[in-house]
CSV table of C-alpha atoms and ligand atoms in Angstrom, one decimal:
chain,number,residue,atom,x,y,z
A,24,MET,CA,-35.2,13.1,13.6
A,25,LEU,CA,-38.7,13.9,14.7
A,26,ASP,CA,-38.2,11.8,17.9
A,27,LEU,CA,-35.4,14.1,19.2
A,28,SER,CA,-36.4,16.2,22.2
A,29,LEU,CA,-36.1,20.0,21.9
A,30,ALA,CA,-33.0,19.8,24.1
A,31,GLN,CA,-31.5,17.1,21.8
A,32,ALA,CA,-32.4,18.9,18.6
A,33,ARG,CA,-30.9,22.1,19.9
A,34,ALA,CA,-27.6,20.3,20.8
A,35,ALA,CA,-27.5,18.7,17.3
A,36,LEU,CA,-28.2,22.1,15.6
A,37,ARG,CA,-25.5,23.8,17.7
A,38,ALA,CA,-23.0,21.0,16.9
A,39,ARG,CA,-24.0,21.4,13.2
A,40,LYS,CA,-24.9,17.8,12.9
A,41,LEU,CA,-28.4,18.8,11.8
A,42,SER,CA,-29.4,22.0,9.9
A,43,ALA,CA,-32.5,24.0,10.8
A,44,ARG,CA,-33.6,23.6,7.2
A,45,GLU,CA,-33.5,19.8,7.5
A,46,LEU,CA,-35.4,19.9,10.8
A,47,THR,CA,-38.0,22.3,9.7
A,48,GLY,CA,-38.4,20.4,6.4
A,49,ALA,CA,-39.0,17.2,8.3
A,50,TYR,CA,-41.7,18.8,10.4
A,51,LEU,CA,-43.3,20.3,7.4
A,52,SER,CA,-43.5,16.9,5.7
A,53,ALA,CA,-44.9,15.3,8.8
A,54,ILE,CA,-47.6,18.1,8.8
A,55,ASP,CA,-48.3,17.3,5.2
A,56,SER,CA,-48.9,13.6,5.9
A,57,LEU,CA,-50.9,13.8,9.2
A,58,ASN,CA,-52.5,17.2,9.6
A,59,GLU,CA,-55.5,16.3,7.4
A,60,ARG,CA,-56.4,13.5,9.9
A,61,LEU,CA,-55.6,15.5,13.1
A,62,ASN,CA,-56.7,19.0,12.1
A,63,ALA,CA,-54.1,20.3,14.6
A,64,TYR,CA,-53.1,23.3,12.4
A,65,VAL,CA,-55.6,25.8,11.0
A,66,LEU,CA,-52.8,27.5,9.0
A,67,VAL,CA,-49.4,26.2,7.9
A,68,THR,CA,-46.8,28.8,6.9
A,69,PRO,CA,-44.1,26.7,5.1
A,70,ASP,CA,-42.4,29.6,3.2
A,71,ALA,CA,-42.0,31.7,6.4
A,72,ALA,CA,-40.8,28.7,8.3
A,73,LEU,CA,-38.2,27.8,5.8
A,74,ALA,CA,-37.0,31.4,5.5
A,75,HIS,CA,-36.6,31.5,9.3
A,76,ALA,CA,-34.9,28.2,9.3
A,77,ASP,CA,-32.3,29.5,6.7
A,78,ALA,CA,-31.8,32.6,8.9
A,79,ALA,CA,-31.2,30.2,11.9
A,80,ASP,CA,-28.7,28.2,9.9
A,81,ALA,CA,-26.9,31.4,9.0
A,82,SER,CA,-26.6,32.6,12.6
A,83,LEU,CA,-25.5,29.1,13.8
A,84,ALA,CA,-22.8,29.2,11.1
A,85,ARG,CA,-21.7,32.5,12.6
A,86,GLY,CA,-21.5,30.9,16.0
A,87,GLU,CA,-24.6,32.8,17.2
A,88,GLN,CA,-27.0,30.7,19.2
A,89,GLY,CA,-30.2,31.9,20.8
A,90,ASN,CA,-32.0,29.8,23.3
A,91,LEU,CA,-34.2,28.4,20.4
A,92,THR,CA,-32.3,29.0,17.2
A,93,GLY,CA,-33.8,26.8,14.6
A,94,ILE,CA,-36.4,25.1,16.8
A,95,PRO,CA,-39.8,24.6,14.9
A,96,LEU,CA,-42.9,25.4,17.0
A,97,ALA,CA,-46.6,25.6,16.6
A,98,ILE,CA,-48.4,28.8,17.8
A,99,LYS,CA,-51.8,28.6,19.3
A,100,ASP,CA,-54.1,30.7,17.1
A,101,LEU,CA,-54.9,33.0,20.1
A,102,PHE,CA,-51.4,34.7,19.8
A,103,CYS,CA,-51.4,37.6,17.4
A,104,THR,CA,-48.7,37.1,14.7
A,105,ARG,CA,-47.8,40.0,12.5
A,106,GLY,CA,-49.0,39.6,9.0
A,107,ILE,CA,-50.3,36.1,9.7
A,108,ARG,CA,-54.0,35.3,10.1
A,109,THR,CA,-55.1,35.0,13.7
A,110,THR,CA,-58.6,33.7,14.4
A,111,ALA,CA,-58.9,32.5,18.1
A,112,GLY,CA,-60.8,29.6,16.5
A,113,SER,CA,-63.7,31.9,15.8
A,114,ARG,CA,-65.6,33.0,12.7
A,115,ILE,CA,-66.0,36.4,14.2
A,116,LEU,CA,-62.3,37.3,13.7
A,117,GLY,CA,-62.8,36.2,10.0
A,118,ASN,CA,-59.7,37.0,8.1
A,119,PHE,CA,-58.1,39.1,10.8
A,120,ILE,CA,-54.4,39.7,10.1
A,121,PRO,CA,-52.8,41.4,13.0
A,122,PRO,CA,-50.5,44.3,12.3
A,123,TYR,CA,-48.5,43.4,15.4
A,124,GLU,CA,-46.8,40.5,17.1
A,125,SER,CA,-47.7,39.3,20.6
A,126,THR,CA,-45.0,39.8,23.2
A,127,VAL,CA,-44.6,36.0,23.8
A,128,THR,CA,-44.2,35.2,20.1
A,129,GLU,CA,-41.9,38.2,19.7
A,130,ASN,CA,-39.7,36.8,22.5
A,131,LEU,CA,-39.6,33.4,20.8
A,132,LEU,CA,-38.6,34.9,17.5
A,133,ARG,CA,-35.9,37.0,19.3
A,134,ASP,CA,-34.5,33.7,20.5
A,135,GLY,CA,-34.4,32.2,17.0
A,136,ALA,CA,-37.5,30.0,17.0
A,137,VAL,CA,-39.1,28.9,13.7
A,138,PHE,CA,-42.9,29.1,13.5
A,139,LEU,CA,-44.6,26.3,11.5
A,140,GLY,CA,-48.1,27.7,11.6
A,141,LYS,CA,-51.1,28.4,13.8
A,142,ALA,CA,-52.7,25.7,16.0
A,143,ASN,CA,-56.4,24.9,16.2
A,144,MET,CA,-58.2,25.6,19.5
A,145,ASP,CA,-61.6,25.9,21.1
A,146,GLU,CA,-63.3,29.1,20.1
A,147,PHE,CA,-61.9,31.9,22.2
A,148,ALA,CA,-60.2,29.2,24.3
A,149,MET,CA,-63.6,28.2,25.8
A,150,GLY,CA,-63.7,24.5,26.1
A,151,SER,CA,-62.1,21.3,27.2
A,152,SER,CA,-62.4,19.2,24.1
A,153,ASN,CA,-61.5,21.3,21.1
A,154,MET,CA,-65.0,20.6,19.8
A,155,THR,CA,-66.0,24.3,19.7
A,156,SER,CA,-63.5,25.5,17.1
A,157,ALA,CA,-65.0,27.1,14.0
A,158,PHE,CA,-62.4,25.1,12.1
A,159,GLY,CA,-63.7,21.8,13.3
A,160,ALA,CA,-62.6,19.3,15.9
A,161,VAL,CA,-59.0,18.3,16.5
A,162,THR,CA,-58.4,14.5,16.8
A,163,ASN,CA,-56.2,13.1,19.5
A,164,PRO,CA,-53.2,11.2,18.0
A,165,TRP,CA,-53.9,8.5,20.7
A,166,THR,CA,-56.7,5.9,20.4
A,167,ARG,CA,-57.8,3.2,22.8
A,168,HIS,CA,-56.5,-0.3,22.3
A,169,GLY,CA,-58.4,-2.1,19.6
A,170,ASP,CA,-60.8,0.8,19.1
A,171,ASN,CA,-60.3,3.3,16.3
A,172,ARG,CA,-63.0,5.8,17.3
A,173,PRO,CA,-61.6,9.4,17.4
A,174,LEU,CA,-60.9,10.9,20.8
A,175,VAL,CA,-60.6,14.5,21.8
A,176,PRO,CA,-57.2,16.0,22.5
A,177,GLY,CA,-58.5,18.1,25.4
A,178,GLY,CA,-58.9,21.8,25.2
A,179,SER,CA,-58.7,24.6,24.7
A,180,SER,CA,-55.1,24.1,23.4
A,181,GLY,CA,-56.0,20.9,21.7
A,182,GLY,CA,-54.3,21.7,18.3
A,183,SER,CA,-51.1,22.6,20.1
A,184,ALA,CA,-51.1,19.5,22.2
A,185,ALA,CA,-52.0,17.1,19.3
A,186,ALA,CA,-49.3,18.7,17.1
A,187,VAL,CA,-46.6,18.2,19.8
A,188,ALA,CA,-47.7,14.7,20.6
A,189,ALA,CA,-47.9,13.6,17.0
A,190,ARG,CA,-44.4,15.1,16.1
A,191,LEU,CA,-45.9,17.9,14.0
A,192,ALA,CA,-44.0,20.4,16.1
A,193,LEU,CA,-41.1,20.3,18.6
A,194,GLY,CA,-43.1,22.4,21.1
A,195,ALA,CA,-46.0,24.8,21.1
A,196,THR,CA,-47.4,27.9,22.7
A,197,ALA,CA,-50.6,27.5,24.6
A,198,THR,CA,-52.8,29.4,27.1
A,199,ASP,CA,-54.5,28.3,30.3
A,200,THR,CA,-57.4,30.2,31.8
A,201,GLY,CA,-58.9,27.2,33.7
A,202,GLY,CA,-56.7,24.2,32.6
A,203,SER,CA,-56.2,24.6,28.8
A,204,ILE,CA,-52.5,23.8,28.9
A,205,ARG,CA,-52.5,21.1,31.6
A,206,GLN,CA,-55.6,19.1,30.6
A,207,PRO,CA,-54.7,18.7,26.9
A,208,ALA,CA,-51.1,17.8,28.0
A,209,SER,CA,-52.6,15.1,30.2
A,210,PHE,CA,-54.9,13.8,27.3
A,211,CYS,CA,-52.0,13.7,24.8
A,212,GLY,CA,-49.2,12.3,26.9
A,213,ILE,CA,-47.0,15.4,26.9
A,214,ALA,CA,-45.8,18.1,29.4
A,215,GLY,CA,-47.3,21.5,29.8
A,216,ILE,CA,-47.0,24.3,32.4
A,217,LYS,CA,-49.2,27.2,33.3
A,218,PRO,CA,-46.7,29.6,34.9
A,219,THR,CA,-47.6,32.1,37.6
A,220,TYR,CA,-50.1,34.7,36.6
A,221,GLY,CA,-47.9,37.6,35.3
A,222,ARG,CA,-44.9,35.5,34.3
A,223,CYS,CA,-45.7,35.7,30.6
A,224,SER,CA,-47.1,38.9,29.0
A,225,ARG,CA,-50.7,38.8,27.8
A,226,TRP,CA,-50.0,41.5,25.3
A,227,GLY,CA,-51.2,40.4,21.9
A,228,VAL,CA,-53.0,37.3,23.2
A,229,VAL,CA,-56.7,37.5,22.4
A,230,ALA,CA,-58.4,38.0,25.7
A,231,PHE,CA,-60.8,35.4,27.3
A,232,ALA,CA,-60.8,36.2,31.1
A,233,SER,CA,-58.0,38.7,31.7
A,234,SER,CA,-57.5,38.0,35.4
A,235,LEU,CA,-57.0,34.2,34.7
A,236,ASP,CA,-55.4,34.0,31.2
A,237,GLN,CA,-51.8,32.9,31.3
A,238,ALA,CA,-49.6,31.7,28.4
A,239,GLY,CA,-47.3,28.7,28.7
A,240,PRO,CA,-45.6,26.0,26.7
A,241,LEU,CA,-46.5,22.4,25.6
A,242,ALA,CA,-43.6,20.1,24.9
A,243,ARG,CA,-42.7,16.4,24.9
A,244,THR,CA,-40.4,16.6,28.1
A,245,VAL,CA,-40.4,18.6,31.2
A,246,GLU,CA,-37.0,20.0,30.4
A,247,ASP,CA,-38.2,21.1,26.9
A,248,ALA,CA,-41.1,22.9,28.6
A,249,ALA,CA,-38.7,24.6,30.9
A,250,ILE,CA,-36.5,25.7,28.0
A,251,LEU,CA,-39.5,27.2,26.1
A,252,LEU,CA,-40.8,29.0,29.2
A,253,GLY,CA,-37.5,30.6,29.6
A,254,SER,CA,-37.9,32.4,26.3
A,255,MET,CA,-41.6,33.1,26.7
A,256,SER,CA,-41.3,34.8,30.1
A,257,GLY,CA,-40.3,38.2,31.1
A,258,TYR,CA,-41.5,41.6,32.2
A,259,ASP,CA,-43.5,43.6,29.6
A,260,ALA,CA,-44.5,47.2,30.1
A,261,LYS,CA,-47.3,46.7,27.6
A,262,ASP,CA,-49.2,44.4,30.0
A,263,SER,CA,-50.1,46.1,33.3
A,264,THR,CA,-50.3,42.8,35.1
A,265,SER,CA,-46.9,41.6,33.9
A,266,ALA,CA,-44.6,40.8,36.8
A,267,ASN,CA,-41.3,42.6,37.0
A,268,VAL,CA,-39.4,39.7,38.4
A,269,ALA,CA,-36.2,38.0,37.1
A,270,VAL,CA,-36.5,34.9,34.8
A,271,PRO,CA,-34.5,32.1,36.5
A,272,ASP,CA,-32.9,29.2,34.6
A,273,PHE,CA,-35.9,27.0,34.6
A,274,ALA,CA,-34.1,24.2,32.6
A,275,ALA,CA,-31.4,24.0,35.3
A,276,ALA,CA,-34.0,23.5,38.0
A,277,CYS,CA,-35.2,20.3,36.3
A,278,ALA,CA,-32.0,18.6,37.5
A,279,ARG,CA,-32.3,19.7,41.1
A,280,GLY,CA,-33.9,16.6,42.5
A,281,VAL,CA,-36.5,16.5,45.3
A,282,LYS,CA,-34.4,15.5,48.3
A,283,GLY,CA,-35.7,17.2,51.4
A,284,LEU,CA,-38.7,18.7,49.7
A,285,ARG,CA,-42.1,18.5,51.4
A,286,ILE,CA,-44.8,17.5,48.9
A,287,GLY,CA,-48.4,18.2,49.9
A,288,VAL,CA,-51.3,15.9,48.9
A,289,PRO,CA,-54.5,17.9,49.2
A,290,ARG,CA,-57.2,15.7,50.7
A,291,GLU,CA,-60.1,17.6,49.0
A,292,TYR,CA,-58.8,16.4,45.6
A,293,ARG,CA,-59.8,12.8,46.5
A,294,SER,CA,-63.2,12.9,44.9
A,295,ASP,CA,-65.7,10.0,45.1
A,296,GLY,CA,-66.1,9.5,41.5
A,297,MET,CA,-62.4,9.4,40.7
A,298,PRO,CA,-61.5,6.4,38.5
A,299,PRO,CA,-59.4,3.8,40.5
A,300,GLU,CA,-56.6,4.0,37.9
A,301,ILE,CA,-56.2,7.7,38.4
A,302,GLU,CA,-56.2,7.3,42.2
A,303,ALA,CA,-53.6,4.5,41.8
A,304,LEU,CA,-51.4,6.7,39.6
A,305,TRP,CA,-51.6,9.5,42.2
A,306,GLN,CA,-50.4,7.1,44.9
A,307,GLN,CA,-47.7,5.9,42.6
A,308,GLY,CA,-46.5,9.5,42.1
A,309,GLN,CA,-46.3,10.0,45.8
A,310,GLN,CA,-44.2,6.8,46.1
A,311,TRP,CA,-41.8,7.9,43.3
A,312,LEU,CA,-41.2,11.2,45.1
A,313,ARG,CA,-40.7,9.4,48.5
A,314,GLU,CA,-38.2,7.1,46.9
A,315,GLN,CA,-36.2,10.2,45.7
A,316,GLY,CA,-36.0,11.7,49.1
A,317,ALA,CA,-39.1,13.9,49.4
A,318,ALA,CA,-41.5,13.8,52.3
A,319,ILE,CA,-45.3,13.4,51.5
A,320,VAL,CA,-47.6,15.5,53.8
A,321,ASP,CA,-51.3,15.6,54.0
A,322,VAL,CA,-52.7,19.2,53.4
A,323,SER,CA,-56.1,20.7,53.2
A,324,LEU,CA,-57.5,23.2,50.6
A,325,PRO,CA,-60.9,23.5,52.2
A,326,HIS,CA,-62.5,25.8,49.5
A,327,THR,CA,-61.6,23.5,46.6
A,328,LYS,CA,-65.3,22.4,46.3
A,329,TYR,CA,-66.2,26.0,45.3
A,330,ALA,CA,-63.5,26.5,42.8
A,331,LEU,CA,-65.3,25.2,39.7
A,332,ALA,CA,-68.5,27.1,40.5
A,333,THR,CA,-66.6,30.3,41.2
A,334,TYR,CA,-64.5,29.9,38.0
A,335,TYR,CA,-67.7,29.5,35.9
A,336,ILE,CA,-68.9,32.9,37.2
A,337,VAL,CA,-65.6,34.9,37.0
A,338,ALA,CA,-64.5,33.5,33.6
A,339,PRO,CA,-67.8,34.2,31.7
A,340,ALA,CA,-68.1,37.6,33.4
A,341,GLU,CA,-64.7,38.7,32.1
A,342,ALA,CA,-65.4,37.0,28.8
A,343,SER,CA,-68.7,38.9,28.3
A,344,SER,CA,-66.9,42.1,28.8
A,345,ASN,CA,-63.8,41.3,26.7
A,346,LEU,CA,-65.9,40.0,23.8
A,347,ALA,CA,-68.0,43.2,23.6
A,348,ARG,CA,-65.4,44.5,21.2
A,349,TYR,CA,-66.4,42.1,18.4
A,350,ASP,CA,-69.1,44.3,17.0
A,351,GLY,CA,-68.3,44.1,13.3
A,352,VAL,CA,-67.2,47.7,13.1
A,353,ARG,CA,-63.4,47.9,13.1
A,354,PHE,CA,-62.1,44.4,12.3
A,355,GLY,CA,-63.2,40.8,11.7
A,356,LEU,CA,-66.6,39.7,10.4
A,357,ARG,CA,-69.3,42.2,9.6
A,358,VAL,CA,-72.9,41.2,8.8
A,359,ASP,CA,-74.9,44.3,7.8
A,360,GLY,CA,-78.3,45.2,9.1
A,361,GLY,CA,-80.9,48.0,8.7
A,362,ASP,CA,-79.3,50.1,11.5
A,363,LEU,CA,-76.3,49.9,13.8
A,364,GLY,CA,-78.0,47.8,16.4
A,365,GLU,CA,-79.0,45.2,13.8
A,366,LEU,CA,-75.4,45.2,12.5
A,367,TYR,CA,-74.1,44.3,15.9
A,368,GLU,CA,-76.8,41.7,16.4
A,369,ASN,CA,-76.3,40.0,13.0
A,370,THR,CA,-72.5,40.1,13.3
A,371,ARG,CA,-72.5,38.5,16.8
A,372,ALA,CA,-75.3,36.0,16.0
A,373,GLU,CA,-73.4,34.7,13.0
A,374,GLY,CA,-69.8,35.2,14.2
A,375,PHE,CA,-70.0,33.5,17.6
A,376,GLY,CA,-70.5,29.7,18.2
A,377,ALA,CA,-73.0,28.3,20.7
A,378,GLU,CA,-70.5,27.9,23.6
A,379,VAL,CA,-69.2,31.4,23.3
A,380,LYS,CA,-72.8,32.7,23.2
A,381,ARG,CA,-73.6,30.7,26.4
A,382,ARG,CA,-70.6,32.3,28.2
A,383,VAL,CA,-71.5,35.8,27.1
A,384,LEU,CA,-75.1,35.3,28.3
A,385,ILE,CA,-74.0,33.9,31.7
A,386,GLY,CA,-71.4,36.6,32.1
A,387,THR,CA,-73.8,39.4,31.2
A,388,TYR,CA,-76.3,37.9,33.7
A,389,VAL,CA,-73.9,37.7,36.6
A,390,LEU,CA,-72.7,41.2,36.0
A,391,SER,CA,-76.1,42.8,35.6
A,392,ALA,CA,-77.7,45.1,38.2
A,393,GLY,CA,-79.3,43.2,41.0
A,394,TYR,CA,-77.2,40.0,40.3
A,395,TYR,CA,-73.7,41.5,40.6
A,396,ASP,CA,-73.6,41.2,44.4
A,397,ALA,CA,-75.1,37.8,44.5
A,398,TYR,CA,-72.9,36.2,41.9
A,399,TYR,CA,-69.9,38.2,40.7
A,400,LEU,CA,-69.0,39.9,44.0
A,401,LYS,CA,-69.6,36.7,45.9
A,402,ALA,CA,-67.4,34.8,43.5
A,403,GLN,CA,-64.6,37.3,44.0
A,404,LYS,CA,-64.8,36.8,47.8
A,405,VAL,CA,-64.6,33.0,47.4
A,406,ARG,CA,-61.7,33.5,45.0
A,407,ALA,CA,-59.8,35.3,47.8
A,408,LEU,CA,-60.5,32.3,50.1
A,409,ILE,CA,-59.2,29.9,47.5
A,410,LEU,CA,-56.0,31.9,47.3
A,411,LYS,CA,-55.7,31.8,51.1
A,412,ASP,CA,-56.0,28.0,51.1
A,413,PHE,CA,-52.9,27.8,48.9
A,414,THR,CA,-51.0,30.4,50.9
A,415,ASP,CA,-51.8,28.4,54.1
A,416,ALA,CA,-50.9,25.0,52.5
A,417,PHE,CA,-47.5,26.4,51.3
A,418,GLN,CA,-46.6,27.1,54.9
A,419,HIS,CA,-46.4,23.3,55.3
A,420,CYS,CA,-45.1,22.1,52.0
A,421,ASP,CA,-43.0,23.2,48.9
A,422,ALA,CA,-45.3,21.9,46.2
A,423,LEU,CA,-48.6,19.9,45.8
A,424,LEU,CA,-49.2,16.7,43.9
A,425,THR,CA,-52.6,16.0,42.3
A,426,PRO,CA,-54.0,14.3,39.2
A,427,THR,CA,-54.3,16.7,36.3
A,428,ALA,CA,-57.8,15.6,35.1
A,429,PRO,CA,-60.5,13.3,36.4
A,430,SER,CA,-60.4,11.1,33.3
A,431,ALA,CA,-58.3,10.1,30.2
A,432,ALA,CA,-59.3,11.5,26.8
A,433,PHE,CA,-62.9,10.9,25.9
A,434,GLY,CA,-64.6,10.4,22.5
A,435,GLN,CA,-65.4,13.2,20.1
A,436,GLY,CA,-69.0,14.2,20.6
A,437,GLU,CA,-69.2,12.8,24.2
A,438,LYS,CA,-70.1,15.1,27.1
A,439,MET,CA,-71.6,17.5,24.6
A,440,ASP,CA,-75.3,17.3,25.7
A,441,ASP,CA,-74.8,19.0,29.1
A,442,PRO,CA,-72.3,21.8,29.4
A,443,VAL,CA,-71.8,21.1,33.2
A,444,THR,CA,-70.4,17.6,32.3
A,445,MET,CA,-67.8,19.2,30.1
A,446,TYR,CA,-67.0,21.9,32.8
A,447,LEU,CA,-66.3,19.1,35.3
A,448,ASN,CA,-63.1,18.3,33.4
A,449,ASP,CA,-61.6,21.4,34.9
A,450,VAL,CA,-62.2,20.4,38.5
A,451,PHE,CA,-58.4,19.9,39.4
A,452,THR,CA,-57.0,22.6,37.2
A,453,VAL,CA,-59.1,25.7,37.9
A,454,PRO,CA,-58.0,26.3,41.5
A,455,ALA,CA,-54.5,27.2,40.3
A,456,ASN,CA,-56.0,29.8,37.9
A,457,MET,CA,-58.1,31.3,40.7
A,458,ALA,CA,-55.0,31.6,42.9
A,459,GLY,CA,-52.6,32.6,40.1
A,460,THR,CA,-50.2,29.9,41.1
A,461,PRO,CA,-48.1,27.8,38.7
A,462,GLY,CA,-49.1,24.2,37.6
A,463,LEU,CA,-47.4,21.6,35.5
A,464,SER,CA,-48.8,18.4,34.0
A,465,VAL,CA,-46.4,15.5,33.5
A,466,PRO,CA,-47.2,12.4,31.5
A,467,ALA,CA,-47.0,9.7,34.2
A,468,GLY,CA,-48.6,6.5,32.8
A,469,LEU,CA,-51.2,4.8,30.6
A,470,ASP,CA,-54.7,3.6,31.6
A,471,ALA,CA,-55.9,0.1,30.9
A,472,GLN,CA,-57.1,1.2,27.5
A,473,GLY,CA,-53.7,2.6,26.6
A,474,LEU,CA,-54.4,6.3,27.0
A,475,PRO,CA,-52.0,8.7,28.7
A,476,LEU,CA,-52.7,10.1,32.2
A,477,GLY,CA,-51.0,13.1,33.7
A,478,LEU,CA,-50.0,14.1,37.2
A,479,GLN,CA,-50.2,17.8,38.2
A,480,VAL,CA,-47.5,19.6,40.3
A,481,LEU,CA,-48.6,22.9,41.8
A,482,GLY,CA,-46.2,25.4,43.4
A,483,ARG,CA,-45.8,28.7,45.1
A,484,PRO,CA,-46.2,31.9,43.1
A,485,PHE,CA,-43.0,32.5,41.0
A,486,ASP,CA,-41.5,29.3,42.2
A,487,GLU,CA,-41.7,27.4,38.9
A,488,GLU,CA,-38.2,26.1,39.6
A,489,THR,CA,-39.5,23.8,42.4
A,490,VAL,CA,-42.4,22.8,40.2
A,491,PHE,CA,-40.0,21.8,37.4
A,492,ALA,CA,-37.7,19.9,39.9
A,493,VAL,CA,-40.7,17.9,41.1
A,494,GLY,CA,-42.1,17.4,37.6
A,495,ALA,CA,-38.8,16.2,36.3
A,496,ALA,CA,-38.4,13.7,39.2
A,497,ILE,CA,-41.8,12.2,38.4
A,498,GLU,CA,-40.9,12.1,34.7
A,499,ARG,CA,-37.6,10.2,35.5
A,500,ALA,CA,-39.4,7.7,37.7
A,501,ALA,CA,-42.3,7.2,35.3
A,502,GLY,CA,-40.1,6.7,32.3
A,503,PHE,CA,-43.0,7.5,30.0
A,504,SER,CA,-42.0,6.4,26.5
A,505,ALA,CA,-45.2,5.3,24.9
A,506,ARG,CA,-45.9,6.9,21.5
A,507,PRO,CA,-49.3,8.0,20.2
A,508,SER,CA,-51.2,5.3,18.2
A,509,ILE,CA,-51.0,7.4,15.0
A,510,LEU,CA,-47.2,6.9,15.0
A,511,ALA,CA,-47.4,3.1,15.6
A,512,LYS,CA,-47.2,2.1,11.9
B,2,LIG,N1,-62.1,24.4,30.0
B,2,LIG,C1,-62.1,25.7,30.6
B,2,LIG,C2,-63.1,26.6,30.0
B,2,LIG,O1,-63.8,26.1,29.2
B,2,LIG,C3,-60.7,26.3,30.6
B,2,LIG,C4,-60.4,26.9,29.3
B,2,LIG,C5,-59.1,27.5,29.3
B,2,LIG,O2,-58.2,27.3,30.2
B,2,LIG,N2,-58.8,28.4,28.3
B,2,LIG,O3,-63.3,27.7,30.3
């Protein structure tokens, strides 16, 4: 039952061959047996899940079917859930219980989804390995051939990705500020899309870098991700950057095919240090699309080399400003001091982890008088050039194909000594955040050690349909059916 895709499970629920209670029960037992090893969930809510499953069964019995009626999901702990603890992976939010529901999770509930619990994540979504969570690391359900050492699931949506890959959820919500949906999707052998900035409401999503943050789904197939995005998306007056555009039928777009499409291959993504296996998979992806009738064209995104450096100015700058609200006064952790200043200092010193402190310091520095023009303002100008690169490239092609990440999953504790080594993970994903364009990671193959590798499809703003069409074509050709090592026995 746990191997059914979301689309298959939905069909079985609608045909009443399967009840939502059975399906949710099966997922809750899987969580019982594997979550201790994976640490993918920081909170499991079995009673609420079963109550929602029963309500789903009752509506299915009445012939009422929402897009997701009875579908069990994991919710990244960055989304506020009414009455259910929401921590952003940080000690500073302590026992914060939101009195309101984020718009994205509200939309999912409206469509009948069942929430299994809250997924682990890097603290405040800052990271690429899920090593910075206050709740401890998440373990990737995949291991290398003949080597049991634990690997990272990627980050920051590592709990969501590990849960979906290990069959502890049928799908999950995630967020992507610089790659946090696509990189963990690639590391865990699943699909994930960061839609166009503005497609999903940010209301009720704990803010990291507001001009970059975007919610999106993680799922085991491209079509499943499309089905989930259909429910998550939509205009929301409560988010001033929410786009008032129609939500198309993303799932239908998966069947369109790629005949006649022009797929750009950006030459700047061909980095010197790229492992040969990733380069080969990228070539293979181009071949798969050619075989299905697409034309492959060479394109240039000349400012790519500045994207990572620019991101690591803009994102910390916005984070330092967003995180100023965690002062111990109105909610979350409070550590008292002799006066108000000391209360702030003690609370923030104890509440934030090392990576979050590093970002706040960098962000405060690049925004401070005298440095603002040299760093933040300059970065904003480069950001405009990065966007222009994409606009120019999309004059010549309908979508772009790149690798998702420069490596497969690495070991827990690796790349921890030098933050820049960790930041380099994001080299292929951050440009789409800087430009606000959609990006999908599709599981496309395994490396020689048996670890999954993803290919990334980038598209024009608000043209997720073409992105899904191309992604589904790659998925069909790749026929990726390998299962995580943890499920082998
Ligand atoms: N790894 C990137 C960072 O640490 C991106 C994180 C994200 O997308 N939330 O900032």
